[in-house]
Amino acid sequence: MRLDQEEKDMLEGKYGKATQKSMEILTTLGDIFDAESMIDVHGVQIAGVSYVNLGEAGLEFLNEMAEDGKVRVLTTLNPAGMDRENWQALGIDKEFAKNQNRAIDAFAKMGIITTCSCTPYLIGNNPHYGQHIAWAESSAVCYSNSVIGARTNREGGPSALAAALTGKTPNYGYHLDQNRHGQVLVKVNAPIKGTDEFGVLGKIIGDKLVDLGKKIPYITGIPSATVEELKSFCASVATYGGTALFHMEDITPEYDKYPRPSEIVFKIDQNDLDIARVELIDKDVEIDFVSIGCPHASIHEIANLANLLKGKKVKKEFWITTARPTKKIADEAGYSKIIEDSGAKFAADTCCVVAPIKGRFKGIMVDSAKACYYGRAKNKFKVKIGSIEECVEEATK
Ligand code: F3S
């Protein structure tokens, strides 16, 4: 790889050990993927924050980097294993809380903003069109590449941290024009509305892309989509298809920048949506847990929930997972009080997937196809997908 003088100095240790280690990680990655050079990144988002995923080995690596490492660009974190303020009410044990706090403290020591969210673009870590970034959370990577038109590969925990400590990433993959073309034309011939339905659509497209061995769909037939619907779609298509970039005609900013694919075409109609939805509802599921906010709920979704829960009482464990800054806006707007009066709980900076709740509930109801996938695979729950309105109905009946 071609390195400039500053990058060479980093590699030689002139900026300290953590920066040197970071540059070693990045040059190794660049060599593997044939990158010709490094590029500057404007922001970083780091995943692998939950102590469930980190363990002691991960924590040791973080502490080593925190000895002399300091971030050079705006950096935020993916959800942690618990809400640092509300963990006791959410049933998290003391030992786990202690270890999770050790991890967050190591990140803080490096100058990372310790807001833990999978929707950094909703809370100020928000690149603009064409900017290079290094993000790790799959749904956020898909959103930034596709909906914002920023450029990032899907980073692992160590490579994202290395990008934060150097302000650099190797220039390959989705940073380059030639790797951003649509590969499969998807025609949607059914009305799609709501976060749950966009999640179902993401599952269908994701599954199909895996079969085809392709990654970048060009989707037609969607007349409009909200931020919330797109974030749900991104989470789902990234989970089921490993997709980090899609184009949606008349909706995403790069849809007409590259040639429209024409060789591989597949169509989705109402019947496909109905079948996929049934696949996201387990037989004999008994719901004792409802969770909204995968990816993390926007203030708009929280306002809607306050409206739906006003004057009602929930009869099941009900979490609203969101970023702490969004929760603070909800507090000021009075939404939090309405929601908490109903018995529902905020789980800020964490989520129903990364929290250590494996086996704690029998069945989870969500509006997210991604949460269905991990609810089954990771936490061993039975699952049911539904709209936000249906989730509230289930929780209050
Ligand atoms: Fe975010 Fe957790 Fe879903 S990290 S995308 S809320 S699984």
Short mmCIF file of C-alpha atoms and ligand atoms in Angstrom, two decimals:
data_model
loop_
_atom_site.label_atom_id
_atom_site.label_comp_id
_atom_site.label_asym_id
_atom_site.label_seq_id
_atom_site.Cartn_x
_atom_site.Cartn_y
_atom_site.Cartn_z
CA MET A 1 0.00 0.00 0.00
CA ARG A 2 1.09 3.55 -0.69
CA LEU A 3 1.29 5.46 2.61
CA ASP A 4 1.84 9.19 3.06
CA GLN A 5 4.39 10.51 5.55
CA GLU A 6 1.93 10.83 8.41
CA GLU A 7 0.69 7.28 7.88
CA LYS A 8 4.29 6.00 7.78
CA ASP A 9 5.01 7.84 11.02
CA MET A 10 1.96 6.26 12.61
CA LEU A 11 3.17 2.83 11.52
CA GLU A 12 6.62 3.49 12.94
CA GLY A 13 5.17 4.37 16.34
CA LYS A 14 5.81 8.13 16.30
CA TYR A 15 2.23 8.78 17.47
CA GLY A 16 2.26 6.17 20.22
CA LYS A 17 1.53 2.49 20.61
CA ALA A 18 -2.24 2.46 20.06
CA THR A 19 -1.93 4.47 16.85
CA GLN A 20 0.85 2.16 15.68
CA LYS A 21 -1.23 -0.95 16.41
CA SER A 22 -4.17 0.69 14.62
CA MET A 23 -2.10 1.42 11.53
CA GLU A 24 -0.86 -2.18 11.55
CA ILE A 25 -4.47 -3.40 11.57
CA LEU A 26 -5.44 -1.04 8.74
CA THR A 27 -2.44 -1.78 6.49
CA THR A 28 -2.99 -5.53 6.95
CA LEU A 29 -6.63 -5.07 5.96
CA GLY A 30 -5.60 -2.90 3.02
CA ASP A 31 -3.14 -5.54 1.82
CA ILE A 32 -5.77 -8.28 2.05
CA PHE A 33 -8.24 -6.26 -0.03
CA ASP A 34 -5.67 -4.77 -2.44
CA ALA A 35 -6.27 -1.18 -1.39
CA GLU A 36 -3.82 1.20 -3.06
CA SER A 37 -3.91 3.81 -0.32
CA MET A 38 -5.64 5.07 2.82
CA ILE A 39 -8.39 7.67 2.85
CA ASP A 40 -9.49 10.05 5.60
CA VAL A 41 -12.70 9.18 7.42
CA HIS A 42 -15.10 11.79 8.79
CA GLY A 43 -16.71 9.68 11.48
CA VAL A 44 -16.61 6.24 13.08
CA GLN A 45 -19.14 3.96 14.71
CA ILE A 46 -17.81 1.01 16.73
CA ALA A 47 -19.67 -2.29 17.26
CA GLY A 48 -18.93 -5.14 19.65
CA VAL A 49 -19.66 -2.97 22.68
CA SER A 50 -21.79 -5.38 24.72
CA TYR A 51 -19.78 -7.29 27.31
CA VAL A 52 -21.68 -10.36 26.02
CA ASN A 53 -19.66 -10.06 22.81
CA LEU A 54 -16.45 -8.56 24.19
CA GLY A 55 -15.67 -10.86 27.09
CA GLU A 56 -12.39 -10.48 29.00
CA ALA A 57 -10.24 -10.90 25.88
CA GLY A 58 -11.99 -8.00 24.15
CA LEU A 59 -11.77 -5.88 27.26
CA GLU A 60 -8.04 -6.53 27.53
CA PHE A 61 -7.55 -5.33 23.94
CA LEU A 62 -9.57 -2.17 24.67
CA ASN A 63 -7.62 -1.37 27.82
CA GLU A 64 -4.36 -1.83 25.95
CA MET A 65 -5.50 0.60 23.23
CA ALA A 66 -6.79 3.05 25.86
CA GLU A 67 -3.35 3.34 27.46
CA ASP A 68 -2.27 6.02 24.99
CA GLY A 69 -4.94 5.97 22.23
CA LYS A 70 -7.11 9.04 21.48
CA VAL A 71 -9.67 9.27 18.68
CA ARG A 72 -9.04 11.70 15.84
CA VAL A 73 -12.62 11.86 14.49
CA LEU A 74 -16.16 11.86 15.87
CA THR A 75 -16.79 8.35 17.16
CA THR A 76 -19.85 6.76 18.76
CA LEU A 77 -20.69 3.23 19.92
CA ASN A 78 -23.17 0.53 19.01
CA PRO A 79 -25.68 -0.58 21.71
CA ALA A 80 -24.22 -1.91 24.94
CA GLY A 81 -25.50 -4.87 26.94
CA MET A 82 -27.46 -2.65 29.29
CA ASP A 83 -28.94 0.76 29.96
CA ARG A 84 -26.30 2.33 32.21
CA GLU A 85 -28.93 4.29 34.16
CA ASN A 86 -31.84 1.87 34.20
CA TRP A 87 -30.15 -1.57 34.27
CA GLN A 88 -31.61 -2.73 37.57
CA ALA A 89 -35.21 -2.13 36.43
CA LEU A 90 -34.45 -4.19 33.31
CA GLY A 91 -33.27 -7.16 35.37
CA ILE A 92 -29.55 -7.00 34.53
CA ASP A 93 -27.26 -8.57 37.11
CA LYS A 94 -24.69 -6.62 39.09
CA GLU A 95 -21.64 -8.50 37.87
CA PHE A 96 -22.59 -7.96 34.22
CA ALA A 97 -23.22 -4.26 34.92
CA LYS A 98 -19.77 -3.91 36.46
CA ASN A 99 -18.07 -5.49 33.45
CA GLN A 100 -20.13 -3.52 30.93
CA ASN A 101 -19.15 -0.29 32.67
CA ARG A 102 -15.45 -1.29 32.53
CA ALA A 103 -15.77 -1.58 28.74
CA ILE A 104 -17.57 1.75 28.32
CA ASP A 105 -14.98 3.43 30.56
CA ALA A 106 -12.18 2.18 28.29
CA PHE A 107 -13.96 3.63 25.24
CA ALA A 108 -14.51 6.93 27.08
CA LYS A 109 -10.82 7.12 27.96
CA MET A 110 -10.04 7.16 24.24
CA GLY A 111 -12.34 10.16 23.69
CA ILE A 112 -15.22 8.17 22.21
CA ILE A 113 -18.72 9.58 22.79
CA THR A 114 -20.29 6.84 24.86
CA THR A 115 -23.75 7.11 23.41
CA CYS A 116 -24.43 3.55 22.34
CA SER A 117 -26.72 3.45 19.34
CA CYS A 118 -27.24 1.55 16.11
CA THR A 119 -28.81 4.70 14.61
CA PRO A 120 -25.89 7.12 14.93
CA TYR A 121 -27.36 9.07 11.99
CA LEU A 122 -30.32 10.06 14.22
CA ILE A 123 -28.16 11.49 16.99
CA GLY A 124 -25.51 13.61 15.34
CA ASN A 125 -22.98 11.12 13.98
CA ASN A 126 -24.42 11.89 10.60
CA PRO A 127 -22.25 11.99 7.47
CA HIS A 128 -23.37 13.73 4.31
CA TYR A 129 -23.53 12.42 0.76
CA GLY A 130 -20.22 11.09 -0.55
CA GLN A 131 -18.32 11.32 2.74
CA HIS A 132 -16.08 8.43 3.74
CA ILE A 133 -16.74 6.93 7.16
CA ALA A 134 -15.91 3.70 9.01
CA TRP A 135 -18.98 2.20 10.62
CA ALA A 136 -19.49 -1.27 12.01
CA GLU A 137 -23.18 -1.91 12.77
CA SER A 138 -24.67 -3.69 9.76
CA SER A 139 -28.00 -1.82 9.68
CA ALA A 140 -26.27 1.55 10.03
CA VAL A 141 -23.71 0.64 7.36
CA CYS A 142 -26.55 -0.21 4.99
CA TYR A 143 -28.40 3.01 5.89
CA SER A 144 -25.37 5.27 5.48
CA ASN A 145 -24.31 3.76 2.14
CA SER A 146 -27.81 3.56 0.68
CA VAL A 147 -30.03 6.23 2.19
CA ILE A 148 -27.42 8.90 2.87
CA GLY A 149 -25.01 8.06 0.05
CA ALA A 150 -22.00 8.12 2.38
CA ARG A 151 -19.33 5.43 1.90
CA THR A 152 -18.28 2.71 4.30
CA ASN A 153 -17.36 -0.93 4.39
CA ARG A 154 -18.76 -2.99 7.21
CA GLU A 155 -16.00 -2.68 9.76
CA GLY A 156 -15.27 -5.14 12.55
CA GLY A 157 -14.79 -3.87 16.12
CA PRO A 158 -10.94 -3.64 15.92
CA SER A 159 -10.84 -2.07 12.42
CA ALA A 160 -13.44 0.56 13.39
CA LEU A 161 -11.46 1.42 16.51
CA ALA A 162 -8.29 1.58 14.42
CA ALA A 163 -10.02 4.00 12.02
CA ALA A 164 -11.09 6.16 14.97
CA LEU A 165 -7.56 6.31 16.41
CA THR A 166 -5.92 7.19 13.07
CA GLY A 167 -8.74 8.96 11.18
CA LYS A 168 -7.98 6.62 8.24
CA THR A 169 -9.32 3.55 6.50
CA PRO A 170 -8.02 1.55 3.53
CA ASN A 171 -9.61 2.67 0.26
CA TYR A 172 -11.39 -0.43 -1.07
CA GLY A 173 -14.86 -1.98 -1.35
CA TYR A 174 -17.79 0.42 -0.97
CA HIS A 175 -15.47 3.44 -0.88
CA LEU A 176 -14.95 2.99 -4.63
CA ASP A 177 -17.43 3.85 -7.40
CA GLN A 178 -16.85 0.58 -9.23
CA ASN A 179 -18.22 -1.44 -6.29
CA ARG A 180 -21.43 0.53 -5.81
CA HIS A 181 -23.41 -0.51 -8.92
CA GLY A 182 -26.75 -2.29 -8.56
CA GLN A 183 -26.47 -5.99 -9.46
CA VAL A 184 -30.02 -7.32 -9.27
CA LEU A 185 -33.23 -5.59 -10.38
CA VAL A 186 -36.03 -6.13 -7.86
CA LYS A 187 -39.58 -5.22 -8.86
CA VAL A 188 -42.02 -4.80 -5.99
CA ASN A 189 -45.63 -5.18 -7.09
CA ALA A 190 -47.43 -4.65 -3.79
CA PRO A 191 -48.06 -1.74 -1.44
CA ILE A 192 -45.48 -1.65 1.36
CA LYS A 193 -46.18 0.33 4.51
CA GLY A 194 -44.91 0.37 8.07
CA THR A 195 -41.68 -0.70 9.73
CA ASP A 196 -42.82 -4.33 9.99
CA GLU A 197 -43.69 -4.59 6.30
CA PHE A 198 -40.43 -2.97 5.18
CA GLY A 199 -38.69 -5.53 7.43
CA VAL A 200 -40.57 -8.37 5.75
CA LEU A 201 -39.55 -6.99 2.35
CA GLY A 202 -35.91 -6.84 3.52
CA LYS A 203 -36.08 -10.51 4.49
CA ILE A 204 -37.44 -11.56 1.08
CA ILE A 205 -34.80 -9.55 -0.81
CA GLY A 206 -32.02 -10.61 1.57
CA ASP A 207 -32.85 -14.32 1.25
CA LYS A 208 -32.98 -14.01 -2.55
CA LEU A 209 -29.64 -12.19 -2.73
CA VAL A 210 -28.00 -14.99 -0.75
CA ASP A 211 -29.39 -17.53 -3.26
CA LEU A 212 -28.06 -15.43 -6.14
CA GLY A 213 -24.68 -14.79 -4.50
CA LYS A 214 -25.19 -11.06 -5.12
CA LYS A 215 -25.20 -8.15 -2.75
CA ILE A 216 -26.51 -4.92 -4.27
CA PRO A 217 -30.20 -4.77 -5.21
CA TYR A 218 -31.78 -2.02 -7.31
CA ILE A 219 -35.37 -1.85 -6.12
CA THR A 220 -38.31 -0.42 -8.03
CA GLY A 221 -42.00 -0.07 -7.20
CA ILE A 222 -41.74 1.68 -3.82
CA PRO A 223 -43.44 5.07 -4.19
CA SER A 224 -42.29 6.46 -0.84
CA ALA A 225 -40.59 5.43 2.39
CA THR A 226 -40.07 7.15 5.75
CA VAL A 227 -36.79 7.26 7.66
CA GLU A 228 -38.21 4.69 10.07
CA GLU A 229 -39.31 2.35 7.28
CA LEU A 230 -35.91 2.63 5.61
CA LYS A 231 -34.02 1.93 8.84
CA SER A 232 -36.15 -1.19 9.37
CA PHE A 233 -35.56 -2.28 5.77
CA CYS A 234 -31.79 -1.71 6.13
CA ALA A 235 -31.62 -3.79 9.31
CA SER A 236 -33.52 -6.62 7.68
CA VAL A 237 -31.79 -6.77 4.29
CA ALA A 238 -28.40 -6.56 6.05
CA THR A 239 -29.36 -9.40 8.42
CA TYR A 240 -30.87 -11.79 5.88
CA GLY A 241 -28.75 -10.87 2.85
CA GLY A 242 -25.53 -9.39 4.25
CA THR A 243 -26.40 -6.32 2.18
CA ALA A 244 -24.44 -3.13 2.84
CA LEU A 245 -25.83 -1.08 -0.06
CA PHE A 246 -29.02 -0.93 -2.11
CA HIS A 247 -30.53 1.52 -4.52
CA MET A 248 -34.25 2.36 -4.43
CA GLU A 249 -35.65 4.13 -7.45
CA ASP A 250 -36.63 7.77 -6.80
CA ILE A 251 -35.80 7.36 -3.09
CA THR A 252 -32.08 6.79 -2.46
CA PRO A 253 -29.59 9.39 -3.70
CA GLU A 254 -27.43 7.23 -5.98
CA TYR A 255 -30.22 5.32 -7.73
CA ASP A 256 -29.54 7.00 -11.09
CA LYS A 257 -25.80 7.42 -10.70
CA TYR A 258 -24.94 3.94 -12.05
CA PRO A 259 -26.51 1.85 -14.83
CA ARG A 260 -29.73 0.09 -13.81
CA PRO A 261 -29.15 -3.70 -13.75
CA SER A 262 -31.15 -5.64 -16.30
CA GLU A 263 -29.74 -9.16 -16.43
CA ILE A 264 -31.07 -10.58 -13.19
CA VAL A 265 -34.61 -9.58 -12.34
CA PHE A 266 -36.97 -10.85 -9.68
CA LYS A 267 -40.44 -9.77 -8.69
CA ILE A 268 -42.15 -9.58 -5.32
CA ASP A 269 -45.93 -9.60 -5.00
CA GLN A 270 -48.41 -9.66 -2.14
CA ASN A 271 -48.28 -13.46 -1.93
CA ASP A 272 -44.48 -13.37 -1.32
CA LEU A 273 -44.99 -10.83 1.46
CA ASP A 274 -47.70 -12.96 3.07
CA ILE A 275 -45.52 -16.08 2.99
CA ALA A 276 -42.49 -14.26 4.44
CA ARG A 277 -44.61 -12.75 7.22
CA VAL A 278 -45.83 -16.21 8.23
CA GLU A 279 -42.18 -17.31 8.46
CA LEU A 280 -41.64 -14.57 11.04
CA ILE A 281 -44.39 -15.85 13.34
CA ASP A 282 -43.58 -19.01 15.29
CA LYS A 283 -46.26 -21.62 15.85
CA ASP A 284 -47.84 -21.58 19.32
CA VAL A 285 -45.90 -18.47 20.28
CA GLU A 286 -46.88 -17.20 23.73
CA ILE A 287 -45.89 -13.52 24.02
CA ASP A 288 -44.51 -12.35 27.36
CA PHE A 289 -42.15 -9.67 26.03
CA VAL A 290 -42.72 -6.83 23.57
CA SER A 291 -39.89 -4.67 22.29
CA ILE A 292 -39.96 -1.71 19.92
CA GLY A 293 -36.86 0.02 18.62
CA CYS A 294 -34.81 -2.30 16.42
CA PRO A 295 -33.02 -0.36 15.02
CA HIS A 296 -33.19 2.20 17.82
CA ALA A 297 -36.47 4.12 17.91
CA SER A 298 -36.60 7.63 16.49
CA ILE A 299 -38.33 10.46 18.34
CA HIS A 300 -41.12 10.13 15.80
CA GLU A 301 -41.68 6.48 16.75
CA ILE A 302 -41.59 7.37 20.45
CA ALA A 303 -44.19 10.12 19.93
CA ASN A 304 -46.37 7.55 18.16
CA LEU A 305 -45.92 5.07 21.02
CA ALA A 306 -46.85 7.73 23.60
CA ASN A 307 -50.01 8.35 21.63
CA LEU A 308 -50.84 4.63 21.46
CA LEU A 309 -50.06 3.94 25.14
CA LYS A 310 -51.74 7.04 26.61
CA GLY A 311 -54.06 6.06 29.47
CA LYS A 312 -53.37 2.31 29.01
CA LYS A 313 -51.48 -0.24 31.12
CA VAL A 314 -49.14 -2.83 29.68
CA LYS A 315 -49.54 -6.35 31.04
CA LYS A 316 -46.30 -7.75 29.63
CA GLU A 317 -42.67 -6.71 29.82
CA PHE A 318 -42.43 -3.89 27.26
CA TRP A 319 -39.15 -2.26 26.23
CA ILE A 320 -38.59 0.75 24.05
CA THR A 321 -34.99 0.68 22.92
CA THR A 322 -33.47 3.93 21.78
CA ALA A 323 -30.39 6.14 22.00
CA ARG A 324 -30.05 8.12 25.22
CA PRO A 325 -30.11 11.52 23.44
CA THR A 326 -33.43 10.52 21.81
CA LYS A 327 -34.74 9.46 25.24
CA LYS A 328 -33.77 12.89 26.57
CA ILE A 329 -35.82 14.60 23.86
CA ALA A 330 -38.71 12.27 24.76
CA ASP A 331 -38.32 13.29 28.44
CA GLU A 332 -38.51 16.97 27.56
CA ALA A 333 -41.46 16.50 25.25
CA GLY A 334 -43.42 14.62 27.93
CA TYR A 335 -43.55 11.37 25.93
CA SER A 336 -41.45 9.42 28.45
CA LYS A 337 -43.87 10.12 31.31
CA ILE A 338 -46.87 8.93 29.28
CA ILE A 339 -45.00 5.79 28.24
CA GLU A 340 -43.63 5.02 31.71
CA ASP A 341 -47.05 5.62 33.30
CA SER A 342 -48.31 2.75 31.15
CA GLY A 343 -45.70 0.43 32.68
CA ALA A 344 -43.55 0.25 29.53
CA LYS A 345 -39.82 0.76 30.12
CA PHE A 346 -37.14 2.60 28.26
CA ALA A 347 -33.97 0.64 27.62
CA ALA A 348 -31.61 3.36 26.43
CA ASP A 349 -28.35 2.59 24.63
CA THR A 350 -29.07 -1.16 24.60
CA CYS A 351 -31.51 -3.53 22.87
CA CYS A 352 -33.41 -6.79 23.13
CA VAL A 353 -30.68 -8.57 21.16
CA VAL A 354 -27.44 -7.45 22.83
CA ALA A 355 -28.76 -7.43 26.43
CA PRO A 356 -27.96 -10.62 28.38
CA ILE A 357 -31.56 -11.94 28.41
CA LYS A 358 -31.15 -15.30 26.67
CA GLY A 359 -33.98 -17.63 27.65
CA ARG A 360 -35.57 -15.08 30.02
CA PHE A 361 -38.80 -14.83 27.99
CA LYS A 362 -40.89 -17.37 26.10
CA GLY A 363 -42.01 -15.24 23.19
CA ILE A 364 -41.13 -11.79 21.89
CA MET A 365 -43.30 -9.56 19.72
CA VAL A 366 -41.52 -6.92 17.64
CA ASP A 367 -42.04 -4.78 14.56
CA SER A 368 -38.58 -5.71 13.29
CA ALA A 369 -37.60 -8.62 11.05
CA LYS A 370 -34.02 -8.31 12.32
CA ALA A 371 -35.14 -8.69 15.93
CA CYS A 372 -37.08 -11.83 14.89
CA TYR A 373 -33.90 -13.33 13.45
CA TYR A 374 -31.76 -12.69 16.53
CA GLY A 375 -34.60 -13.28 18.99
CA ARG A 376 -34.68 -16.84 17.70
CA ALA A 377 -31.01 -17.42 16.94
CA LYS A 378 -29.37 -15.69 19.88
CA ASN A 379 -31.88 -15.40 22.69
CA LYS A 380 -33.85 -18.61 22.02
CA PHE A 381 -37.24 -16.87 22.10
CA LYS A 382 -40.22 -17.71 19.94
CA VAL A 383 -41.03 -14.66 17.83
CA LYS A 384 -43.90 -12.78 16.26
CA ILE A 385 -43.73 -9.79 13.95
CA GLY A 386 -46.46 -7.15 13.81
CA SER A 387 -46.99 -3.44 13.31
CA ILE A 388 -46.28 -1.04 16.18
CA GLU A 389 -50.05 -0.79 16.73
CA GLU A 390 -50.33 -4.60 16.93
CA CYS A 391 -47.40 -4.75 19.35
CA VAL A 392 -49.10 -2.24 21.66
CA GLU A 393 -52.37 -4.16 21.38
CA GLU A 394 -50.60 -7.39 22.36
CA ALA A 395 -48.87 -5.74 25.31
CA THR A 396 -52.04 -4.20 26.71
CA LYS A 397 -54.55 -7.01 26.22
FE1 F3S B 1 -29.89 -2.12 16.79
FE2 F3S B 1 -30.01 -4.12 18.45
FE3 F3S B 1 -31.58 -4.08 16.35
S1 F3S B 1 -28.18 -3.15 17.72
S2 F3S B 1 -30.43 -2.97 14.81
S3 F3S B 1 -31.62 -2.63 18.07
S4 F3S B 1 -30.46 -5.82 17.11
#
